[in-house]
Every structure is written in C-alpha cells, then in structure tokens.
Coordinates of C-alpha atoms and ligand atoms in Angstrom, one line a residue:
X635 CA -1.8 293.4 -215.2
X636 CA -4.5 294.6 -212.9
X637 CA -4.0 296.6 -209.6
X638 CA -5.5 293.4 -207.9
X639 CA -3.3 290.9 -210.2
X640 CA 0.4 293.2 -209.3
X641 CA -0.9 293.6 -205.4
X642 CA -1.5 290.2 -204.8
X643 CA 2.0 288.9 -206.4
X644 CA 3.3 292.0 -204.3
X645 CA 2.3 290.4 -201.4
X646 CA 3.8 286.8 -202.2
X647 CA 6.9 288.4 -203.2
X648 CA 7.9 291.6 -201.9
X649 CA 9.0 292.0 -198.1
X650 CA 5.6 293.9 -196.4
X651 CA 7.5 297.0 -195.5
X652 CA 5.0 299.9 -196.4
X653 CA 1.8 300.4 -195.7
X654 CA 1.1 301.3 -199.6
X655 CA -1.8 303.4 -201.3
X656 CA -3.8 301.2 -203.2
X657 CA -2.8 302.2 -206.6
X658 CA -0.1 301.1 -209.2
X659 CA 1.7 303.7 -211.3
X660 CA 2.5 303.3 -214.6
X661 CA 3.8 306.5 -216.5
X662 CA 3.8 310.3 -215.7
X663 CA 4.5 313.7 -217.3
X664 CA 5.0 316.5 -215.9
X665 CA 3.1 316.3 -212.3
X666 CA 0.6 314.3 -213.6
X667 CA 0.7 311.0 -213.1
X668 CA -1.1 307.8 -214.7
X669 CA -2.3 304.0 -213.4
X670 CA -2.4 301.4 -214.7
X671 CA -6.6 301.4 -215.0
X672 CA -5.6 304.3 -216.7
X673 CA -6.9 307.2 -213.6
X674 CA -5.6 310.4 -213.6
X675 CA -3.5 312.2 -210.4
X676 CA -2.0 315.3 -209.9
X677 CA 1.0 314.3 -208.2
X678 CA 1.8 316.4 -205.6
X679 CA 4.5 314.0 -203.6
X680 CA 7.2 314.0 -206.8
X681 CA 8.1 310.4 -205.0
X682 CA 8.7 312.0 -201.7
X683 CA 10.4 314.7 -203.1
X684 CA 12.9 312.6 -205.8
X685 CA 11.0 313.9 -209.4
X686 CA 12.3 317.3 -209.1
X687 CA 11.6 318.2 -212.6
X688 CA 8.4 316.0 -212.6
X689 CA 8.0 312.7 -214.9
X690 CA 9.3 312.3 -218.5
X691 CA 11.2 315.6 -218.7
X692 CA 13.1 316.1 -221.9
X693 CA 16.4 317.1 -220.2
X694 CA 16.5 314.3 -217.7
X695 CA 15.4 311.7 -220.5
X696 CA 17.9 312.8 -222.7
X697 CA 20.7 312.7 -220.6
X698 CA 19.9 309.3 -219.1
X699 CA 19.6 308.1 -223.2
X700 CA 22.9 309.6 -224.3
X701 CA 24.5 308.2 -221.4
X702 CA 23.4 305.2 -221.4
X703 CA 24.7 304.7 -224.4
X704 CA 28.4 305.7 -223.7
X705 CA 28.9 304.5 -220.3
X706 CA 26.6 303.5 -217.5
X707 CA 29.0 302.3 -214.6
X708 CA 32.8 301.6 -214.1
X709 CA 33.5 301.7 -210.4
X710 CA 35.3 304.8 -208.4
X711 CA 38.6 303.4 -209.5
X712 CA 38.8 305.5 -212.8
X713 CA 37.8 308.8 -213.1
X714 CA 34.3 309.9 -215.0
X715 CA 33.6 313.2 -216.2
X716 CA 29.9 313.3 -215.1
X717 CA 31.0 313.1 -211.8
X718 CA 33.5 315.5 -212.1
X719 CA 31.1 318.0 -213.9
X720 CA 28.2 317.5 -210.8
X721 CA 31.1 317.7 -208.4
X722 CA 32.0 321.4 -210.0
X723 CA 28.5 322.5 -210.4
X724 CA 27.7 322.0 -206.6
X725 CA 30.9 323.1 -205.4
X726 CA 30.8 326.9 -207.9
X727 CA 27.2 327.1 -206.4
X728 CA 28.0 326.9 -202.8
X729 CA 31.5 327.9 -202.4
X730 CA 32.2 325.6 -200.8
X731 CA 34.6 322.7 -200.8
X732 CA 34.6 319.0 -202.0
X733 CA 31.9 316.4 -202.8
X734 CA 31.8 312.8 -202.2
X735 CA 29.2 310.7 -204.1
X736 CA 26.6 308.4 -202.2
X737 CA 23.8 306.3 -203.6
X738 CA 20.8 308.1 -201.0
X739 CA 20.0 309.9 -198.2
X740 CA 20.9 307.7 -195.3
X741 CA 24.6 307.7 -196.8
X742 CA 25.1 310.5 -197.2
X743 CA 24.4 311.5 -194.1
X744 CA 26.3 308.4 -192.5
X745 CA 29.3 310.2 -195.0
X746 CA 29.1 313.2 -192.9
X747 CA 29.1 311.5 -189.6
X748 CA 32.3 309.6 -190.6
X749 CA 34.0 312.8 -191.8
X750 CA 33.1 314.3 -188.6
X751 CA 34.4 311.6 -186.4
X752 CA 37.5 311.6 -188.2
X753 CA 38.2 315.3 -188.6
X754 CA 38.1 315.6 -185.0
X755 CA 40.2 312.4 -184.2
X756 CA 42.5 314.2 -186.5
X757 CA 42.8 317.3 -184.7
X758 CA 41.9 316.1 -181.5
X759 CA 42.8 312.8 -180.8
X760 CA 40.1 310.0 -179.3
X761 CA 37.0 310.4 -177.3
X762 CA 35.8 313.5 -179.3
X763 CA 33.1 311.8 -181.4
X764 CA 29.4 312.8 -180.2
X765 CA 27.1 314.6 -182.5
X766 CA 24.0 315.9 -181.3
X767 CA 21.5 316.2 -183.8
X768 CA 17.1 317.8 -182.9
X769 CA 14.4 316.1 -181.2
X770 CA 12.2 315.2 -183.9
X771 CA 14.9 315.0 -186.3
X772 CA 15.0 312.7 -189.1
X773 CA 18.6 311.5 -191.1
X774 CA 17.7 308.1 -192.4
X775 CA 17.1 304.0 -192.0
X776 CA 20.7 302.5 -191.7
X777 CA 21.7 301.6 -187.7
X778 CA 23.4 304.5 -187.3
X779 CA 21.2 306.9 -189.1
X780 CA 18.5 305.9 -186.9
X781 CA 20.2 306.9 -183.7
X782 CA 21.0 309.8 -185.5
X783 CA 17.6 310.4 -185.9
X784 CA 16.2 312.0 -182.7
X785 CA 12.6 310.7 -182.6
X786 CA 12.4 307.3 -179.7
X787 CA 10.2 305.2 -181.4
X788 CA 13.0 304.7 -184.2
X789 CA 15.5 303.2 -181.5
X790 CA 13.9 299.8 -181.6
X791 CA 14.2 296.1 -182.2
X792 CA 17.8 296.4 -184.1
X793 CA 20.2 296.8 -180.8
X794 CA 22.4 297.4 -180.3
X795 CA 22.4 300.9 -181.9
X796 CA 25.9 303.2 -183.2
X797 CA 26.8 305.2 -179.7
X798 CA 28.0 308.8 -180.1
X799 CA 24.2 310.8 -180.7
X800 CA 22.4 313.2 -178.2
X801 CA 19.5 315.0 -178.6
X802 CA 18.3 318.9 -178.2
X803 CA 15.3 320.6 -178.5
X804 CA 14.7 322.9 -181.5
X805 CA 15.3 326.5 -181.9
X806 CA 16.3 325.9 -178.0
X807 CA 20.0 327.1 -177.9
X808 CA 20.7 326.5 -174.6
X809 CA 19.3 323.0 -175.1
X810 CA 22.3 322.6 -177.5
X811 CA 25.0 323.9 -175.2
X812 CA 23.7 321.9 -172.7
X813 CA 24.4 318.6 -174.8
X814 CA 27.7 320.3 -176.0
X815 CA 30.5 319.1 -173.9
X816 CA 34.7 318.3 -174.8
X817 CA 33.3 314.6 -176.5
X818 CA 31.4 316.9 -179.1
X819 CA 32.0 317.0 -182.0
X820 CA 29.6 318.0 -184.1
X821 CA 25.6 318.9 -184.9
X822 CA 23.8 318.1 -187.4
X823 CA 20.5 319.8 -188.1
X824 CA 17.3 319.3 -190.9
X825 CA 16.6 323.4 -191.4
X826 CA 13.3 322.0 -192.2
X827 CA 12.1 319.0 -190.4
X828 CA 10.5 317.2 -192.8
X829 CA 9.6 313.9 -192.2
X830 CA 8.9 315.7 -188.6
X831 CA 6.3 317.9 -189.8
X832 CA 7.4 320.6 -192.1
X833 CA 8.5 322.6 -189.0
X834 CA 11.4 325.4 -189.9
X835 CA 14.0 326.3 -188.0
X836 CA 14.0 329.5 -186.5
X837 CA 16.8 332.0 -187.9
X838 CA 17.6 333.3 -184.8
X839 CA 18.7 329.9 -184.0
X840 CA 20.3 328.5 -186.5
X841 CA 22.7 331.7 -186.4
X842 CA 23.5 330.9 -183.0
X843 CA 23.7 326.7 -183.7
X844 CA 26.2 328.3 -186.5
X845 CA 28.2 330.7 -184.0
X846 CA 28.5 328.0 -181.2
X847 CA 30.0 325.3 -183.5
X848 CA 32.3 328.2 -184.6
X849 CA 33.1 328.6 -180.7
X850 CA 34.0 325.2 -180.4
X851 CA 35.1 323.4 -183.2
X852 CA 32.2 321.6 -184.1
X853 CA 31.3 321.2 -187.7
X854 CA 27.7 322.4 -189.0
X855 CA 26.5 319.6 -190.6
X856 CA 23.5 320.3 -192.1
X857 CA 21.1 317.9 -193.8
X858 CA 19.8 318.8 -196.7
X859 CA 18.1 315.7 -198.5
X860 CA 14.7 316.8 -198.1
X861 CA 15.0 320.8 -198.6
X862 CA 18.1 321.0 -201.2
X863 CA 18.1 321.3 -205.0
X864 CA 15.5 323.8 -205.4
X865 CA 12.9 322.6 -202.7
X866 CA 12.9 325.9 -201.0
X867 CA 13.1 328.6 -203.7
X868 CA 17.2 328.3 -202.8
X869 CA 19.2 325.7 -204.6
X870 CA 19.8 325.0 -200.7
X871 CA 17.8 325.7 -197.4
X872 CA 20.9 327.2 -195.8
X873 CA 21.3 329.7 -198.5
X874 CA 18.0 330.9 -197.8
X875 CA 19.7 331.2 -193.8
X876 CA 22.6 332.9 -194.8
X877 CA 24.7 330.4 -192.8
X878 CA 27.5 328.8 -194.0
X879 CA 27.7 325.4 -193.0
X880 CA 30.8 322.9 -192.9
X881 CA 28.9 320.1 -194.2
X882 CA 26.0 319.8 -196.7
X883 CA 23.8 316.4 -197.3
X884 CA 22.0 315.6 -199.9
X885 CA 19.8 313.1 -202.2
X886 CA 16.5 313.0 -203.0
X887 CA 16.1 315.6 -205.6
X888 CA 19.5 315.3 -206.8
X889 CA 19.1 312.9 -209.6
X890 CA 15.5 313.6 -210.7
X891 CA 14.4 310.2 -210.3
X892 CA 17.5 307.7 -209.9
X893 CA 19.3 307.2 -207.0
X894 CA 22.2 309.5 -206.1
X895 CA 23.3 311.3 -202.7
X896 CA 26.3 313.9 -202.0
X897 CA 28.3 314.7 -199.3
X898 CA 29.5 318.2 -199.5
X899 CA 32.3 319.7 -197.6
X900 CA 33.5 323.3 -196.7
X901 CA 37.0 324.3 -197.5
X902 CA 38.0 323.5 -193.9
X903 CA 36.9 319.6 -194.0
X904 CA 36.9 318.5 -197.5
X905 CA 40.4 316.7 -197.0
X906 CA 39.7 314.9 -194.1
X907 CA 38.4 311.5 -196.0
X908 CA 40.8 309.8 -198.1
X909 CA 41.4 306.5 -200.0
X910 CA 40.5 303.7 -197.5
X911 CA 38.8 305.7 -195.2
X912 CA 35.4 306.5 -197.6
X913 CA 34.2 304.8 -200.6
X914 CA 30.9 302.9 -202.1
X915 CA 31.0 301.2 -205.5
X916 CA 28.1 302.9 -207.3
X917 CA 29.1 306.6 -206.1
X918 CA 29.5 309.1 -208.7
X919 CA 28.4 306.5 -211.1
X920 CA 27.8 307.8 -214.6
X921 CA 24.2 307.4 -215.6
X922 CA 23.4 308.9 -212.2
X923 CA 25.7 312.1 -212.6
X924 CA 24.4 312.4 -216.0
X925 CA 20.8 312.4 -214.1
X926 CA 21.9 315.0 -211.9
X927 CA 23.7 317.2 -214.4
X928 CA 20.8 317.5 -216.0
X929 CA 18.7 318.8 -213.1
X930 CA 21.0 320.6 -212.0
X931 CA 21.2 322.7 -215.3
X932 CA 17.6 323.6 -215.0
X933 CA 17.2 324.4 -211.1
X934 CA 20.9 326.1 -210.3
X935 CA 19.1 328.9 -212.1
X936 CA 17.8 332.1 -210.1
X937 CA 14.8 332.4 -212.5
X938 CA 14.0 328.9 -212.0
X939 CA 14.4 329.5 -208.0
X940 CA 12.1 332.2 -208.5
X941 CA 9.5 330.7 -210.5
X942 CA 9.4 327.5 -207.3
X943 CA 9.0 330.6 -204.6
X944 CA 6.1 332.0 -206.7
X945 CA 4.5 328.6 -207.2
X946 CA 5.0 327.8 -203.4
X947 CA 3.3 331.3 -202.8
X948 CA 0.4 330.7 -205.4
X949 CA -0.5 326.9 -203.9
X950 CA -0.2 328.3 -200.1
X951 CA -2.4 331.1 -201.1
X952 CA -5.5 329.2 -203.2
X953 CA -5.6 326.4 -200.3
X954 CA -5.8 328.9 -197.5
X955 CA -8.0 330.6 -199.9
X956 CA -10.5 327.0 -200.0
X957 CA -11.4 328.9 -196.6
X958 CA -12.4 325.5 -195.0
X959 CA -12.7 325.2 -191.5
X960 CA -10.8 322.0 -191.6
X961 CA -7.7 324.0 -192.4
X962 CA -5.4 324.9 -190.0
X963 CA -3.0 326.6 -192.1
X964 CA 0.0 326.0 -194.1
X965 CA 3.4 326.3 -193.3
X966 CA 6.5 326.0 -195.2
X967 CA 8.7 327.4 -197.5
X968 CA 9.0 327.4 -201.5
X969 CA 7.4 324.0 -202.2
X970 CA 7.6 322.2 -199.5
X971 CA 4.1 322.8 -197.7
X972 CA 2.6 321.2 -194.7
X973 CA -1.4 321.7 -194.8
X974 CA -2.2 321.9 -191.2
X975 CA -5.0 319.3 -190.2
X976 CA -6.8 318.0 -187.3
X977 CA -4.9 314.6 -186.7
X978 CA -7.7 312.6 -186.2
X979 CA -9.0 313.5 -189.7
X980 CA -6.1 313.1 -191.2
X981 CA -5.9 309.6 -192.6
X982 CA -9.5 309.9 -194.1
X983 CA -8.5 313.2 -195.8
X984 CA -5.2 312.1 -197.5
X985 CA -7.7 308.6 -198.7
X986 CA -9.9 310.7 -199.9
X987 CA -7.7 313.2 -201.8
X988 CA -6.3 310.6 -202.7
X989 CA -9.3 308.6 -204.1
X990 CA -10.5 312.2 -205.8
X991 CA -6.8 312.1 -208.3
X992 CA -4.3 314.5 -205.9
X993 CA -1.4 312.3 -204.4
X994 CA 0.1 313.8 -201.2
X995 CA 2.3 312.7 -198.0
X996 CA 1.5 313.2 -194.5
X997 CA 4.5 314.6 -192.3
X998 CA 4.8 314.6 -188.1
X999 CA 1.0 314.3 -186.7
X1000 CA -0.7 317.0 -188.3
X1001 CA 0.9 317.4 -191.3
X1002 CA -0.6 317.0 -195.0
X1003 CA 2.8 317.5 -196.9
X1004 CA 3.0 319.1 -200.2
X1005 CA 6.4 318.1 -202.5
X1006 CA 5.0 318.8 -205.9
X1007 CA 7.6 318.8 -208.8
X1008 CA 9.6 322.0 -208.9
X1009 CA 8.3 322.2 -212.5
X1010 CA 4.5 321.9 -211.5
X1011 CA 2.2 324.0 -214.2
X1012 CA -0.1 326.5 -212.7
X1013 CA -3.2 324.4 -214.3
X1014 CA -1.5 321.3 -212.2
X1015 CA -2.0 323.0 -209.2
X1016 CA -5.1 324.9 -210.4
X1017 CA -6.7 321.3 -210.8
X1018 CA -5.3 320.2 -207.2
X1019 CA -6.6 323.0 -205.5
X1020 CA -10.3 322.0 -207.1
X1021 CA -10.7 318.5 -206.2
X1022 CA -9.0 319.8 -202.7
X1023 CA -12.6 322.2 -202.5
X1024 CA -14.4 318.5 -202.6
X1025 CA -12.3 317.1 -199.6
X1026 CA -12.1 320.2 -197.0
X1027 CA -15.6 321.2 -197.3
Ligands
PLP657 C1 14.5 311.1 -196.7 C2 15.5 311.7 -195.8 C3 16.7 311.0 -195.4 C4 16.9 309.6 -195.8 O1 17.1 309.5 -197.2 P1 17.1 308.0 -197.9 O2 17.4 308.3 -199.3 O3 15.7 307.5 -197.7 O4 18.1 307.2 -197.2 C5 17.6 311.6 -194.6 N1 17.4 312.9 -194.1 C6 16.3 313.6 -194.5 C7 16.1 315.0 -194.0 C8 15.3 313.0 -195.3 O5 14.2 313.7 -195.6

C-alpha cells in the first residue's frame, strides 16, 4: 500500500492521537531507515529513544527468534529465566537491589510511586505519601503519571487527578525543601529532562536533592526511561552523577524495540512490594527479557559506553561546526542532544530535515532533539550532518 492508501484507512480506523509525520516505515537497519515509496532516512529518533541498537541487529533478532521459539509468555506465576537473567544483569551493574518488571515507562514509574507510598506507610504509618517531582518534569500518560508530571497543561480534561504531587523548581534546592514537609515522602527527578527540553540537572544539585532525602527519609527516585541503558555514555544517567539513588526507572531502551519497563530498587526498598501489593500480567515476560538480554549484553560494556560518548562528542562537534547562524547550540550529554533553535523556526526546520531524509524529535520549545541509535555508524551521522548543511543555511 501507498502512504496515501495506509493514511487514509489510518484515519477511519485508528483513534487521531498524534499529529504524525507524513511518512510510513517499512524496514530499517542500522540507523537507517526505509518507506514504503522506498526513500531513504537517517534515523536520528531510534523511535524516541526505544531502537537502542538501531533496526535489524543480529543480537536482538536472534534472541527474539530463539525465544520465540521456546517460550513467548506464561504469566508472573511461574518463574522464567530470562527474567531472572535481566533482573541479575541490572542489579550486578548498579549494586543495587531488586527489579520489578513493567511493560513501559509510565509503569514503571507509577511502580515506583506505589513502592514509595507503601515504604513509608510501612515505616511511618498514614498521611506520609507526597512526592514532589520538577517543574517541567515529564514521568508518563497514565492519571497519575500525569500529575506526576510537573508541566500545567498536562492536568486537563481527565479529573479528577491521583493527589499526593508537588512541584519545585530545578536545580533550586531550596525550592525542594520548601515543598518538603512531614507528608513527604519522596522525589522523584528526570537527571535529564527530556521531553522538557534536553535540560540537565545541575550536579551541585542533584548532590544536595540526594543529601536532603538522606536527611529525611525520602527515597531518590530517579527516572530513568529516557537517559538509561547507554543514552548518556553511562549504562545510567546517575552513574554519570555519582549519586546513588533508592529507586531507578526505566523503559524505553531497555528492550531494543519491544515493550519492557523496570523498576529498580536499592538494598534499602527492594522488599517493600510483595504478592498482592504489585503485579502486571506481561511483566518479565519472556520474549521481552530475551529482547533486553540481548541489549543489555552489548551496551553494559564500558567500551561500548565509550564508543556512545565519542559519537555524542563527534555529532555535537560537526553540527556546531555547520557554523549556521540558525544554531543556537547544542546541549546534552552522550547521545542525547538538543539542537538549540529559534522556536518560531522550529516546525519548518524539523519538516524540512525531515523532507531532506534525517528523522528527528523536537523537545521543550526550542529543542531539536537528537536520540540516534547507540550503534549509529560515523558515515550515518557523516550523511545527517550533510543534508543538516541544506537546512541551517
Ligand atoms: C517517555 C517517558 C516516560 C513515559 O514512558 P512511556 O513508555 O511512554 O509510558 C516517562 N518518563 C520519561 C522521562 C520519559 O521520557
């Protein structure tokens, strides 16, 4: 079928959601990615940050295969050894705890809220349940993961909303103690805000987010869906903080393409959900462990960390180097890259990057975000960077 013949039974048959490029995909390898006229793109979106090891990688194909074939799904009420294996990996990287299986980001993250809530009713009784998350913050689509999210113009239309969020400013610690008072228990913090902008936290603050909580008893829950699994040259953001947080979340680029989120817990917290509390049928599932296996055999690897810092460098350094006026700058860290824009020119940029063969995403108001594959060839981003010279002239 034709773009024309797919987008017109898209529009009889598919809920009108997104505002959607107008292109269809049809295959990819590596970052580059095909549709179905048969046009060329260098992706540099990896599905907002899900393709992790770009399209069709031998790894990640093989494992889905062979597991497919064995087992793809028999429910959290027998155990699985993919799940156990991803559950080991993530925990021997970190040092840190447990992991409970989700299916995406927004669960995750609604995972961490409950273990929060309930590790402080443990200890503390009722009433000690708020968790005050960053203005401009973004943790997700459910009811609650919207209030979570600390951005206005996502608390409409579906009242009433979960209670129990409050919101500070960023790298602003007094704004946070502020907020802080005895019905806290928790923050919860992007170390990156992505959706936000690409805008990183400051380490001076995030050190003192990470001594306050300390000070009080509130767990560090830090959201990693966007910047984990190799996004930032470190398998995750807070590594590269040298903070130890009591709560990880995760998705996106866990599973390389399939759908898979993880909560992971610090030594402290890991016990606090148990059977009845927590569960979701497809958790930990099988074909998606085997997914995330996979990548993470290839990114837990500090050459392969390495190599994503030296790509991030490289891109940041040839689009500052386009020297056009209509760049602002770039900001971010390892490959995840803002390109700094004026925000009124944005929309007809990213169309016409677009329309030239280089996919991106925008991010905040002035953001043209970069979230190539991890695995991006230097000749990928070499033939990005050119047909970039033909948009910011
Ligand atoms: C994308 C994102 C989410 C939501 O993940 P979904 O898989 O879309 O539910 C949550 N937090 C952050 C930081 C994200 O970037």
């Amino acid at each position: 079928m034709t773009y024309q013949e797919l987008k017109s039974k898209e529009q009889t048959y598919v809920m009108n959601t997104y505002s959607r490029f107008p292109i269809a995909l049809e295959r990819g390898e590596g970052a580059t990615l095909w549709d179905v006229e048969g046009k060329k793109y260098i992706d540099l979106t990896s599905g907002i940050g899900v393709n992790s090891l770009g399209y069709n990688h031998p790894e990640i194909v093989e494992a889905l295969h062979t597991q497919a074939q064995k087992l793809t799904h028999v429910s959290n009420l027998f155990t699985t050894a993919p799940m156990i294996q991803a559950a080991e990996t993530l925990v021997t990287a970190t040092g840190m705890g447990k992991v409970f299986f989700a299916n995406s980001g927004a669960e995750a993250n609604e995972g961490a809220i409950k273990l929060a809530r309930k590790y402080s009713y443990d200890k503390y009784g009722e009433g000690r349940s708020k968790i005050i998350t960053l203005l401009n913050s973004f943790h997700g689509r459910t009811v609650t993961t919207l209030k979570a999210t600390g951005q206005a113009r996502f608390h409409n239309y579906f009242f009433p909303f979960t209670e129990g969020f409050d919101y500070a400013e960023a790298n602003q610690i007094d704004s946070v103690k502020e907020k802080a008072d005895e019905s806290t228990c928790a923050v919860m913090l992007e170390l990156i805000q992505g959706e936000g902008g690409v805008l990183p936290l400051e380490p001076s603050f995030v050190k003192a987010v990470e001594a306050f909580c300390r000070e009080r008893d509130l767990l560090l829950i830090i959201d990693e869906v966007q910047t984990g699994i190799g996004r930032t040259g470190a398998l995750f953001c807070f590594q590269n903080y040298g903070i130890e947080p009591d709560v990880v979340t995760m998705a996106k680029g866990l599973g390389g393409g399939v759908p898979i989120g993880a909560v992971l817990a610090g030594a402290g917290c890991c016990d606090v959900l148990t059977p009845g509390t927590h569960a979701t049928t497809f958790g930990g599932t099988p074909l998606m462990c085997a997914s995330a296996n996979a990548v993470l055999s290839v990114v837990n690897d500090p050459e392969f960390l390495t190599s994503v810092r030296e790509k991030g460098a490289y891109l940041r350094d040839q689009i500052l180097g386009l020297g056009s006026a209509e760049i602002r700058g770039v900001r971010g860290m390892g490959l995840m890259l803002a390109v700094l824009v004026d925000p009124d020119k944005r929309a007809a940029q990213v169309n016409a990057l677009i329309e030239k063969g280089v996919l991106v995403l925008t991010a905040g108001s002035e953001a043209i975000r970069l979230l190539p594959p991890l695995t991006i060839r230097y000749e990928e981003m070499d033939a990005a960077v050119a047909l970039m010279k033909e948009v910011f002239v």
